[in-house]
Tab-separated table of C-alpha atoms in Angstrom:
chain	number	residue	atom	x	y	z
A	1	UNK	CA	-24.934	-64.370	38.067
A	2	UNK	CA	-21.427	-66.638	37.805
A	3	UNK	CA	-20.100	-66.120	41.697
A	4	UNK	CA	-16.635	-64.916	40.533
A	5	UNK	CA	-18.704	-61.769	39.238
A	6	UNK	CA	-20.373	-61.167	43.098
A	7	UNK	CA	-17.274	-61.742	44.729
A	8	UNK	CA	-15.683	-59.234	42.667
A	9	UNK	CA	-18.716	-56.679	43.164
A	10	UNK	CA	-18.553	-57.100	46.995
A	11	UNK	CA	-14.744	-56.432	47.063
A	12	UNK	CA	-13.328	-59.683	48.207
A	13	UNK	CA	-10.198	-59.637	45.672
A	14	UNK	CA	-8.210	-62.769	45.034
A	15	UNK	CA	-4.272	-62.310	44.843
A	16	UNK	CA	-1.418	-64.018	44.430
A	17	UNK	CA	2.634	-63.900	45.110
A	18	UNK	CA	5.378	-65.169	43.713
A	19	UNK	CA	8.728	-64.071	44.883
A	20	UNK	CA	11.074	-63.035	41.995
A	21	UNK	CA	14.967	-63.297	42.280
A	22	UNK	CA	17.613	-61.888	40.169
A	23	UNK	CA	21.775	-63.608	40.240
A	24	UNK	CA	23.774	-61.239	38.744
A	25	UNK	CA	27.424	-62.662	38.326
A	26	UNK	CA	30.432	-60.507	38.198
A	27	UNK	CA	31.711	-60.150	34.469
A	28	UNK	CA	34.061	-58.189	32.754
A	29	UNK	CA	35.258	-58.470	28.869
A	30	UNK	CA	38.262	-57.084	26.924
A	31	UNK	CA	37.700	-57.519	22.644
A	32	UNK	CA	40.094	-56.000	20.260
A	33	UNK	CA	39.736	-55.072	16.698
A	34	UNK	CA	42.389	-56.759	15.407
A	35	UNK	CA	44.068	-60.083	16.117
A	36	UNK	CA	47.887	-59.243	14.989
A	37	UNK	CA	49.905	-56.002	14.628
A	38	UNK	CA	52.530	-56.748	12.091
A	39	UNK	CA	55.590	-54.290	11.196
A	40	UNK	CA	56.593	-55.321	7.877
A	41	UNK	CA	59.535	-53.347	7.087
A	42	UNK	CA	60.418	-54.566	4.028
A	43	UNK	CA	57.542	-52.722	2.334
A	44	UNK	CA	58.766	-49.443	3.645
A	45	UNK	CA	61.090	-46.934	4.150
A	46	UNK	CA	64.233	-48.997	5.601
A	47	UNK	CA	67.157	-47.777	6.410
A	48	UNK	CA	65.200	-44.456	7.629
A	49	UNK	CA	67.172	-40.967	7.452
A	50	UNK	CA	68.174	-41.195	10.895
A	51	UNK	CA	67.818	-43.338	13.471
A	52	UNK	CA	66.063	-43.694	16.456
A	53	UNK	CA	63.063	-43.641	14.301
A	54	UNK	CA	59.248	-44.752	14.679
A	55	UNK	CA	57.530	-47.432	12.278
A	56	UNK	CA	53.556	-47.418	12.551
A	57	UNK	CA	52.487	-50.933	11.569
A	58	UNK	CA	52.051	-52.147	8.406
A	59	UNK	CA	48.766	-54.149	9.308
A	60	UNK	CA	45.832	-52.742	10.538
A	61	UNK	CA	46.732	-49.519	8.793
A	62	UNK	CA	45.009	-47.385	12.144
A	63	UNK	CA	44.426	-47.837	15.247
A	64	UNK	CA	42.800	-50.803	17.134
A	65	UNK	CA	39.464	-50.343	19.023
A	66	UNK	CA	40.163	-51.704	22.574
A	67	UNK	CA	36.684	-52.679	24.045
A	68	UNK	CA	35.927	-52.779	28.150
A	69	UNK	CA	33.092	-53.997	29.825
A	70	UNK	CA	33.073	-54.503	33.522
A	71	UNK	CA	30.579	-54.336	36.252
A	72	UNK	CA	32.746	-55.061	39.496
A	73	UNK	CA	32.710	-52.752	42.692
A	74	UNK	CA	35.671	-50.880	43.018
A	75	UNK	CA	38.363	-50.286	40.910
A	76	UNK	CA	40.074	-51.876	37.914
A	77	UNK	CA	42.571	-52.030	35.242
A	78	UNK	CA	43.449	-52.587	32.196
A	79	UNK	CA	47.245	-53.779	31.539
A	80	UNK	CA	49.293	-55.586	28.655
A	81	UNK	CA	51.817	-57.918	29.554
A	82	UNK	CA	54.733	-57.486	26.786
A	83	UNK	CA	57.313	-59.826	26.239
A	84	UNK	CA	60.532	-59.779	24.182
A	85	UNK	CA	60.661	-60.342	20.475
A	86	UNK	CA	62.368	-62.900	19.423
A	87	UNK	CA	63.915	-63.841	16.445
A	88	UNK	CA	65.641	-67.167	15.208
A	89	UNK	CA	68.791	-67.562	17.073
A	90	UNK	CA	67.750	-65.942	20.214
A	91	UNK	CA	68.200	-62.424	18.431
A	92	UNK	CA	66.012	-60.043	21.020
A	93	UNK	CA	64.156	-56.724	20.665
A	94	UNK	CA	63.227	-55.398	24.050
A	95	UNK	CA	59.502	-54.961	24.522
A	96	UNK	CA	60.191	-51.195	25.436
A	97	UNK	CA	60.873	-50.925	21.628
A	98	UNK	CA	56.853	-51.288	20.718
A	99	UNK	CA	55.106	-48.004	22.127
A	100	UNK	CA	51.441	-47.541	22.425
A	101	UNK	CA	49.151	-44.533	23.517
A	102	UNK	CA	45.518	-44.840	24.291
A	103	UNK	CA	42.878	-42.485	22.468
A	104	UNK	CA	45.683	-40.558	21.238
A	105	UNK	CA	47.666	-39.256	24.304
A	106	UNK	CA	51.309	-39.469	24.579
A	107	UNK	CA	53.503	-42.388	23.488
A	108	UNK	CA	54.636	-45.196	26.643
A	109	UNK	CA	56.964	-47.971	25.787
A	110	UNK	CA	56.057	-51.179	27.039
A	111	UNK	CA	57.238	-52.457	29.483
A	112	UNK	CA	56.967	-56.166	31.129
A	113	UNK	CA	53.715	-54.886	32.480
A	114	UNK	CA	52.294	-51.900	31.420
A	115	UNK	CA	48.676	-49.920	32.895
A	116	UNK	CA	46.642	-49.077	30.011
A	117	UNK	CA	43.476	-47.504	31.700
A	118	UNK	CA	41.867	-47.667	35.001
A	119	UNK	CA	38.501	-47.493	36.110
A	120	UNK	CA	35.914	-47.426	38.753
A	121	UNK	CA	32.763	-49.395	39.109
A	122	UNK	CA	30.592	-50.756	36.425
A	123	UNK	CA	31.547	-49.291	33.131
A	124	UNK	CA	28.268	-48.570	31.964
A	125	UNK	CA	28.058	-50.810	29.244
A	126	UNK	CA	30.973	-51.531	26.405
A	127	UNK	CA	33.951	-48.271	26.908
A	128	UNK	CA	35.715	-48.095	23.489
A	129	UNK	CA	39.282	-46.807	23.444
A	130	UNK	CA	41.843	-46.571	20.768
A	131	UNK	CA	45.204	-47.987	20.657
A	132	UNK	CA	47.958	-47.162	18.623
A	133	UNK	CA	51.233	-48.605	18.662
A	134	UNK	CA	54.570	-47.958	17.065
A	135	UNK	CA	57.983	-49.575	16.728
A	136	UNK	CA	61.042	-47.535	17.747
A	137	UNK	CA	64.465	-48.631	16.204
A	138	UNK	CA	67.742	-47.678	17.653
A	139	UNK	CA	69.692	-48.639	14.252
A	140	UNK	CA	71.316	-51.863	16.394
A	141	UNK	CA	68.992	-54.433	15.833
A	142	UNK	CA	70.039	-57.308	13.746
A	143	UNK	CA	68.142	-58.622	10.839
A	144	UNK	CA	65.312	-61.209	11.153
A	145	UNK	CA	62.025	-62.153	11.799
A	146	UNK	CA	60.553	-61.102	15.428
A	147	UNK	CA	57.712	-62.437	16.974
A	148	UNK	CA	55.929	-61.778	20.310
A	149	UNK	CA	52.428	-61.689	21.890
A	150	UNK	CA	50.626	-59.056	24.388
A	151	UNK	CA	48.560	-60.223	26.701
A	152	UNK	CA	45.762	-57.896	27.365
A	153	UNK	CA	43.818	-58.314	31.087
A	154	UNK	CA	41.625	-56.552	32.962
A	155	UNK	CA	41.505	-57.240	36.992
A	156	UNK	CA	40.283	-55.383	40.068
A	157	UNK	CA	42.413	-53.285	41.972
């Protein structure tokens, strides 16, 4: 008989170790649908009946698909930095104009710095919200092209 087979028969057992360590890092991702929201009012109803009056965007035609993942300790948010719209000439639209609701609750204009969602520990995988926005004119706003970015971020409390 091989000696491996008596060894095993007179149960001496032969085992080995090797430690096993796991580095999870802290991570957190924001993805959006789309990568513009354009009101194009040429192609609809302007002047409207009456004025103050809401535009939904010409392009994407629904609502975006905001995307969270996060798997910090503790609390978080989600908030979009919104700057003016400006047109050539310096010709402004305040950013309190564009208004956006998350998974179809009420309307908030935006505001310099606006709280989208919060949170609380890991997210449990990708969260997926909708956003809708919506441009409110007053009837005063000069003519022209605007253009303006939000900045979406998402950051512990």
């Amino acid at each position: 008989m091989p000696r491996w087979f008596w060894l095993l028969w007179t149960g001496l057992l032969a085992l080995a170790q090797v430690p096993v360590g796991v580095n999870l890092p802290e991570g957190s991702a924001l993805t959006l649908s789309a990568e513009e929201v354009v009101f194009d009012l040429a192609q609809g109803a302007y002047p409207p009946p009456s004025f103050p009056y809401a535009y939904a965007p010409t392009s994407p035609r629904g609502p975006l698909t905001l995307s969270v993942f996060s798997n910090l300790e503790g609390g978080w948010a989600v908030e979009v930095l919104a700057e003016p719209l400006i047109a050539e000439g310096g010709k402004l639209l305040s950013p309190s104009q564009l208004e956006v609701r998350v998974d179809g609750g009420p309307w908030m204009p935006l505001g310099p710095r606006t709280v989208l969602l919060t949170g609380s520990g890991p997210s449990g995988g990708y969260r997926r919200h909708l956003l809708e926005f919506r441009l409110v004119l007053t009837g005063q706003e000069a003519p022209g092209v605007y253009r303006g970015s939000l900045v979406f971020t998402l950051s512990r409390l």
